[in-house]
Amino acid sequence: MLELTLDMEQYDCPFIAASDGAAVSFCAAHWEFDPTDDRLETRMVVEGASPDAVDEGLRVLRDHDGLREYDLISRRGAVAHVRTAIDETAAMGTIRDHDGYITGPFRIADGRELWHVGFDRDGSANAALSALDRDNEYDVVSRDPVDITELSGFVQNVGAAMTLVEGCRDLTPRERETLEAAVDGGYFDSPRGETLGTLADRFDVSKPAVSKTLRRGQAKTMARITQALDEMDEE
């Protein structure tokens, strides 16, 4: 198996048109292709620079000729959850014609789309890329062979991976910012880069306050890491 990450610009994709016309991004939470009707049904998380940006992005999306169905599931400020059905794009058809398949969530922003595409054989991948080159603009971000044993290990440990993702979601914005600043600044290195004093100055708080935030963030992430390790042992 070969996995490609492609940075795509599709001229007939409603989501790309919407992200090019407004300061919004789309991330696929669920997708399903109907080959009998040549349409892609998705549930997308839409994020914008502001509520007005989301309004404009959704308007462009709804007005696009390639959109078949649209349903606003929920909305809170500059974040929305939508269900859509769109026509098969030319690039989607090319990938399917060469036995390719989507292997992970796709994200669309600034008029471009990041695809994760799999092929069972190198020859199919090369033929697909050659065909894509005729009608689309794209960059190959990565091209990685996937060994069957690696694939098996990944599938078996999906539960543990999701536990780690949930651990990241448990963090408050301040806890996440503080942990990221500590790691990026070398707080955990030896010799130490950032200190409690420099972190406190960065966030304009006292050293006890930044220490407390750091400990809370560490406790949450370490709890999830140990839980994930237990799940990996069980699997």
PDB file of C-alpha atoms in Angstrom, residues 41-229:
ATOM      1  CA  GLU A  41     -22.012  13.111   1.219  1.00  0.00           C
ATOM      2  CA  THR A  42     -20.066  14.790   4.012  1.00  0.00           C
ATOM      3  CA  ARG A  43     -20.427  16.199   7.465  1.00  0.00           C
ATOM      4  CA  MET A  44     -18.073  19.135   7.795  1.00  0.00           C
ATOM      5  CA  VAL A  45     -16.842  21.268  10.669  1.00  0.00           C
ATOM      6  CA  VAL A  46     -16.655  24.846   9.403  1.00  0.00           C
ATOM      7  CA  GLU A  47     -14.440  27.376  11.195  1.00  0.00           C
ATOM      8  CA  GLY A  48     -14.164  31.023  10.339  1.00  0.00           C
ATOM      9  CA  ALA A  49     -12.147  34.069  11.301  1.00  0.00           C
ATOM     10  CA  SER A  50     -15.429  35.564  12.537  1.00  0.00           C
ATOM     11  CA  PRO A  51     -19.165  34.777  12.516  1.00  0.00           C
ATOM     12  CA  ASP A  52     -19.524  37.026   9.461  1.00  0.00           C
ATOM     13  CA  ALA A  53     -16.833  35.028   7.667  1.00  0.00           C
ATOM     14  CA  VAL A  54     -18.756  31.813   8.346  1.00  0.00           C
ATOM     15  CA  ASP A  55     -21.943  33.431   7.031  1.00  0.00           C
ATOM     16  CA  GLU A  56     -20.185  34.420   3.819  1.00  0.00           C
ATOM     17  CA  GLY A  57     -18.463  31.041   3.394  1.00  0.00           C
ATOM     18  CA  LEU A  58     -21.727  29.150   3.817  1.00  0.00           C
ATOM     19  CA  ARG A  59     -23.458  31.491   1.372  1.00  0.00           C
ATOM     20  CA  VAL A  60     -20.806  30.790  -1.292  1.00  0.00           C
ATOM     21  CA  LEU A  61     -21.141  27.072  -0.566  1.00  0.00           C
ATOM     22  CA  ARG A  62     -24.938  27.082  -0.892  1.00  0.00           C
ATOM     23  CA  ASP A  63     -24.804  29.046  -4.171  1.00  0.00           C
ATOM     24  CA  HIS A  64     -22.265  26.740  -5.844  1.00  0.00           C
ATOM     25  CA  ASP A  65     -23.510  24.752  -8.855  1.00  0.00           C
ATOM     26  CA  GLY A  66     -21.845  21.578  -7.560  1.00  0.00           C
ATOM     27  CA  LEU A  67     -23.799  21.513  -4.290  1.00  0.00           C
ATOM     28  CA  ARG A  68     -26.763  19.130  -4.256  1.00  0.00           C
ATOM     29  CA  GLU A  69     -27.867  19.155  -0.615  1.00  0.00           C
ATOM     30  CA  TYR A  70     -27.158  21.356   2.389  1.00  0.00           C
ATOM     31  CA  ASP A  71     -28.239  21.139   6.019  1.00  0.00           C
ATOM     32  CA  LEU A  72     -26.962  23.273   8.888  1.00  0.00           C
ATOM     33  CA  ILE A  73     -26.762  20.825  11.792  1.00  0.00           C
ATOM     34  CA  SER A  74     -25.521  23.241  14.454  1.00  0.00           C
ATOM     35  CA  ARG A  75     -23.861  26.615  14.779  1.00  0.00           C
ATOM     36  CA  ARG A  76     -22.083  28.464  17.555  1.00  0.00           C
ATOM     37  CA  GLY A  77     -20.461  31.762  16.661  1.00  0.00           C
ATOM     38  CA  ALA A  78     -17.614  31.212  14.203  1.00  0.00           C
ATOM     39  CA  VAL A  79     -17.959  27.395  14.166  1.00  0.00           C
ATOM     40  CA  ALA A  80     -20.641  25.400  12.339  1.00  0.00           C
ATOM     41  CA  HIS A  81     -21.426  21.751  11.602  1.00  0.00           C
ATOM     42  CA  VAL A  82     -23.004  21.093   8.212  1.00  0.00           C
ATOM     43  CA  ARG A  83     -24.172  18.097   6.191  1.00  0.00           C
ATOM     44  CA  THR A  84     -23.738  18.360   2.447  1.00  0.00           C
ATOM     45  CA  ALA A  85     -23.928  16.323  -0.722  1.00  0.00           C
ATOM     46  CA  ILE A  86     -21.838  17.456  -3.690  1.00  0.00           C
ATOM     47  CA  ASP A  87     -21.258  16.226  -7.229  1.00  0.00           C
ATOM     48  CA  GLU A  88     -18.184  14.107  -7.833  1.00  0.00           C
ATOM     49  CA  THR A  89     -15.340  16.446  -8.787  1.00  0.00           C
ATOM     50  CA  ALA A  90     -13.000  15.732 -11.677  1.00  0.00           C
ATOM     51  CA  ALA A  91     -10.137  14.947  -9.292  1.00  0.00           C
ATOM     52  CA  MET A  92     -12.305  12.584  -7.238  1.00  0.00           C
ATOM     53  CA  GLY A  93     -13.245  10.765 -10.423  1.00  0.00           C
ATOM     54  CA  THR A  94      -9.599  10.477 -11.460  1.00  0.00           C
ATOM     55  CA  ILE A  95      -8.599   8.994  -8.110  1.00  0.00           C
ATOM     56  CA  ARG A  96     -11.445   6.465  -8.234  1.00  0.00           C
ATOM     57  CA  ASP A  97     -10.744   5.568 -11.870  1.00  0.00           C
ATOM     58  CA  HIS A  98      -7.241   4.510 -10.801  1.00  0.00           C
ATOM     59  CA  ASP A  99      -8.428   2.451  -7.807  1.00  0.00           C
ATOM     60  CA  GLY A 100      -7.472   5.099  -5.264  1.00  0.00           C
ATOM     61  CA  TYR A 101      -9.279   5.761  -2.009  1.00  0.00           C
ATOM     62  CA  ILE A 102      -9.371   8.349   0.751  1.00  0.00           C
ATOM     63  CA  THR A 103      -7.430   7.201   3.836  1.00  0.00           C
ATOM     64  CA  GLY A 104      -8.012  10.092   6.241  1.00  0.00           C
ATOM     65  CA  PRO A 105      -9.929  13.307   6.901  1.00  0.00           C
ATOM     66  CA  PHE A 106      -9.460  16.053   4.341  1.00  0.00           C
ATOM     67  CA  ARG A 107      -9.087  19.732   5.248  1.00  0.00           C
ATOM     68  CA  ILE A 108      -9.831  22.691   3.013  1.00  0.00           C
ATOM     69  CA  ALA A 109      -8.600  26.254   3.561  1.00  0.00           C
ATOM     70  CA  ASP A 110      -7.444  29.226   1.465  1.00  0.00           C
ATOM     71  CA  GLY A 111      -8.785  27.690  -1.724  1.00  0.00           C
ATOM     72  CA  ARG A 112      -6.757  24.479  -1.367  1.00  0.00           C
ATOM     73  CA  GLU A 113      -7.455  21.004  -0.048  1.00  0.00           C
ATOM     74  CA  LEU A 114      -5.215  18.554   1.796  1.00  0.00           C
ATOM     75  CA  TRP A 115      -6.011  14.987   0.714  1.00  0.00           C
ATOM     76  CA  HIS A 116      -4.805  11.701   2.176  1.00  0.00           C
ATOM     77  CA  VAL A 117      -5.095   9.116  -0.613  1.00  0.00           C
ATOM     78  CA  GLY A 118      -4.175   5.429  -0.707  1.00  0.00           C
ATOM     79  CA  PHE A 119      -3.276   3.097  -3.578  1.00  0.00           C
ATOM     80  CA  ASP A 120      -2.621  -0.607  -3.459  1.00  0.00           C
ATOM     81  CA  ARG A 121       0.114  -0.407  -6.121  1.00  0.00           C
ATOM     82  CA  ASP A 122       2.756   2.131  -7.132  1.00  0.00           C
ATOM     83  CA  GLY A 123       1.708   1.894 -10.775  1.00  0.00           C
ATOM     84  CA  SER A 124      -1.854   2.951  -9.966  1.00  0.00           C
ATOM     85  CA  ALA A 125      -0.574   5.914  -7.964  1.00  0.00           C
ATOM     86  CA  ASN A 126       1.747   7.052 -10.766  1.00  0.00           C
ATOM     87  CA  ALA A 127      -1.020   6.778 -13.357  1.00  0.00           C
ATOM     88  CA  ALA A 128      -3.420   8.729 -11.143  1.00  0.00           C
ATOM     89  CA  LEU A 129      -0.905  11.525 -10.564  1.00  0.00           C
ATOM     90  CA  SER A 130      -0.230  11.744 -14.296  1.00  0.00           C
ATOM     91  CA  ALA A 131      -3.952  12.018 -15.012  1.00  0.00           C
ATOM     92  CA  LEU A 132      -4.469  14.587 -12.248  1.00  0.00           C
ATOM     93  CA  ASP A 133      -1.702  16.705 -13.712  1.00  0.00           C
ATOM     94  CA  ARG A 134      -3.748  17.374 -16.858  1.00  0.00           C
ATOM     95  CA  ASP A 135      -6.667  19.177 -15.196  1.00  0.00           C
ATOM     96  CA  ASN A 136      -5.643  20.085 -11.654  1.00  0.00           C
ATOM     97  CA  GLU A 137      -2.934  21.863  -9.722  1.00  0.00           C
ATOM     98  CA  TYR A 138      -1.429  19.853  -6.877  1.00  0.00           C
ATOM     99  CA  ASP A 139       1.719  19.226  -4.864  1.00  0.00           C
ATOM    100  CA  VAL A 140       2.719  15.858  -3.430  1.00  0.00           C
ATOM    101  CA  VAL A 141       3.367  16.697   0.227  1.00  0.00           C
ATOM    102  CA  SER A 142       4.380  13.152   1.143  1.00  0.00           C
ATOM    103  CA  ARG A 143       4.565   9.718  -0.450  1.00  0.00           C
ATOM    104  CA  ASP A 144       4.997   6.875   1.990  1.00  0.00           C
ATOM    105  CA  PRO A 145       4.873   3.093   1.528  1.00  0.00           C
ATOM    106  CA  VAL A 146       2.808   1.437   4.264  1.00  0.00           C
ATOM    107  CA  ASP A 147       3.953  -2.006   5.364  1.00  0.00           C
ATOM    108  CA  ILE A 148       1.142  -4.440   6.156  1.00  0.00           C
ATOM    109  CA  THR A 149       2.516  -4.990   9.670  1.00  0.00           C
ATOM    110  CA  GLU A 150       2.566  -1.228  10.275  1.00  0.00           C
ATOM    111  CA  LEU A 151      -0.993  -0.982   8.992  1.00  0.00           C
ATOM    112  CA  SER A 152      -2.093  -3.797  11.307  1.00  0.00           C
ATOM    113  CA  GLY A 153      -0.489  -2.084  14.283  1.00  0.00           C
ATOM    114  CA  PHE A 154      -2.159   1.214  13.420  1.00  0.00           C
ATOM    115  CA  VAL A 155      -5.608  -0.342  13.126  1.00  0.00           C
ATOM    116  CA  GLN A 156      -5.201  -2.239  16.374  1.00  0.00           C
ATOM    117  CA  ASN A 157      -4.162   0.909  18.239  1.00  0.00           C
ATOM    118  CA  VAL A 158      -6.824   3.292  16.933  1.00  0.00           C
ATOM    119  CA  GLY A 159      -8.536   3.237  20.340  1.00  0.00           C
ATOM    120  CA  ALA A 160      -5.348   4.251  22.124  1.00  0.00           C
ATOM    121  CA  ALA A 161      -4.772   7.037  19.591  1.00  0.00           C
ATOM    122  CA  MET A 162      -8.274   8.400  20.167  1.00  0.00           C
ATOM    123  CA  THR A 163      -7.602   8.383  23.919  1.00  0.00           C
ATOM    124  CA  LEU A 164      -4.624  10.670  23.313  1.00  0.00           C
ATOM    125  CA  VAL A 165      -6.728  12.936  21.098  1.00  0.00           C
ATOM    126  CA  GLU A 166      -9.371  13.172  23.824  1.00  0.00           C
ATOM    127  CA  GLY A 167      -6.622  14.092  26.272  1.00  0.00           C
ATOM    128  CA  CYS A 168      -5.709  17.069  24.098  1.00  0.00           C
ATOM    129  CA  ARG A 169      -9.370  18.100  23.987  1.00  0.00           C
ATOM    130  CA  ASP A 170      -9.533  17.960  27.785  1.00  0.00           C
ATOM    131  CA  LEU A 171      -7.065  20.841  28.005  1.00  0.00           C
ATOM    132  CA  THR A 172      -8.363  24.359  28.475  1.00  0.00           C
ATOM    133  CA  PRO A 173      -7.040  26.953  25.995  1.00  0.00           C
ATOM    134  CA  ARG A 174      -4.717  28.391  28.667  1.00  0.00           C
ATOM    135  CA  GLU A 175      -3.408  24.948  29.656  1.00  0.00           C
ATOM    136  CA  ARG A 176      -2.690  24.130  26.019  1.00  0.00           C
ATOM    137  CA  GLU A 177      -0.983  27.461  25.360  1.00  0.00           C
ATOM    138  CA  THR A 178       1.148  27.088  28.479  1.00  0.00           C
ATOM    139  CA  LEU A 179       2.205  23.509  27.649  1.00  0.00           C
ATOM    140  CA  GLU A 180       3.023  24.458  24.059  1.00  0.00           C
ATOM    141  CA  ALA A 181       5.084  27.449  25.194  1.00  0.00           C
ATOM    142  CA  ALA A 182       6.912  25.303  27.761  1.00  0.00           C
ATOM    143  CA  VAL A 183       7.772  22.586  25.233  1.00  0.00           C
ATOM    144  CA  ASP A 184       8.698  24.989  22.410  1.00  0.00           C
ATOM    145  CA  GLY A 185      10.778  27.117  24.791  1.00  0.00           C
ATOM    146  CA  GLY A 186      12.743  24.203  26.232  1.00  0.00           C
ATOM    147  CA  TYR A 187      11.263  24.233  29.756  1.00  0.00           C
ATOM    148  CA  PHE A 188      11.614  20.433  29.929  1.00  0.00           C
ATOM    149  CA  ASP A 189      15.107  20.379  28.381  1.00  0.00           C
ATOM    150  CA  SER A 190      18.398  20.056  30.208  1.00  0.00           C
ATOM    151  CA  PRO A 191      19.756  22.635  30.488  1.00  0.00           C
ATOM    152  CA  ARG A 192      16.397  24.375  30.752  1.00  0.00           C
ATOM    153  CA  GLY A 193      15.437  27.117  28.330  1.00  0.00           C
ATOM    154  CA  GLU A 194      12.153  28.662  29.487  1.00  0.00           C
ATOM    155  CA  THR A 195      11.683  28.973  33.251  1.00  0.00           C
ATOM    156  CA  LEU A 196       8.628  29.575  35.399  1.00  0.00           C
ATOM    157  CA  GLY A 197       9.694  33.203  35.480  1.00  0.00           C
ATOM    158  CA  THR A 198       9.873  33.619  31.702  1.00  0.00           C
ATOM    159  CA  LEU A 199       6.625  31.699  31.214  1.00  0.00           C
ATOM    160  CA  ALA A 200       4.942  33.913  33.819  1.00  0.00           C
ATOM    161  CA  ASP A 201       6.180  37.008  31.976  1.00  0.00           C
ATOM    162  CA  ARG A 202       4.964  35.590  28.665  1.00  0.00           C
ATOM    163  CA  PHE A 203       1.397  35.133  29.973  1.00  0.00           C
ATOM    164  CA  ASP A 204       1.490  38.144  32.322  1.00  0.00           C
ATOM    165  CA  VAL A 205       0.719  36.074  35.447  1.00  0.00           C
ATOM    166  CA  SER A 206       2.560  35.146  38.636  1.00  0.00           C
ATOM    167  CA  LYS A 207       4.981  32.228  38.824  1.00  0.00           C
ATOM    168  CA  PRO A 208       2.639  30.253  41.144  1.00  0.00           C
ATOM    169  CA  ALA A 209      -0.202  30.775  38.654  1.00  0.00           C
ATOM    170  CA  VAL A 210       1.769  29.547  35.641  1.00  0.00           C
ATOM    171  CA  SER A 211       3.112  26.626  37.681  1.00  0.00           C
ATOM    172  CA  LYS A 212      -0.421  25.612  38.635  1.00  0.00           C
ATOM    173  CA  THR A 213      -1.600  25.808  35.008  1.00  0.00           C
ATOM    174  CA  LEU A 214       1.393  23.773  33.864  1.00  0.00           C
ATOM    175  CA  ARG A 215       0.798  21.073  36.487  1.00  0.00           C
ATOM    176  CA  ARG A 216      -2.892  20.797  35.575  1.00  0.00           C
ATOM    177  CA  GLY A 217      -2.037  20.392  31.899  1.00  0.00           C
ATOM    178  CA  GLN A 218       0.643  17.809  32.651  1.00  0.00           C
ATOM    179  CA  ALA A 219      -1.703  15.841  34.924  1.00  0.00           C
ATOM    180  CA  LYS A 220      -4.411  15.670  32.243  1.00  0.00           C
ATOM    181  CA  THR A 221      -2.061  14.608  29.459  1.00  0.00           C
ATOM    182  CA  MET A 222      -0.147  12.078  31.574  1.00  0.00           C
ATOM    183  CA  ALA A 223      -3.403  10.478  32.726  1.00  0.00           C
ATOM    184  CA  ARG A 224      -4.443   9.989  29.106  1.00  0.00           C
ATOM    185  CA  ILE A 225      -1.000   8.669  28.128  1.00  0.00           C
ATOM    186  CA  THR A 226      -1.068   5.991  30.829  1.00  0.00           C
ATOM    187  CA  GLN A 227      -4.627   5.094  29.829  1.00  0.00           C
ATOM    188  CA  ALA A 228      -3.529   4.773  26.190  1.00  0.00           C
ATOM    189  CA  LEU A 229      -0.598   2.548  27.202  1.00  0.00           C
TER     190      LEU A 229
END
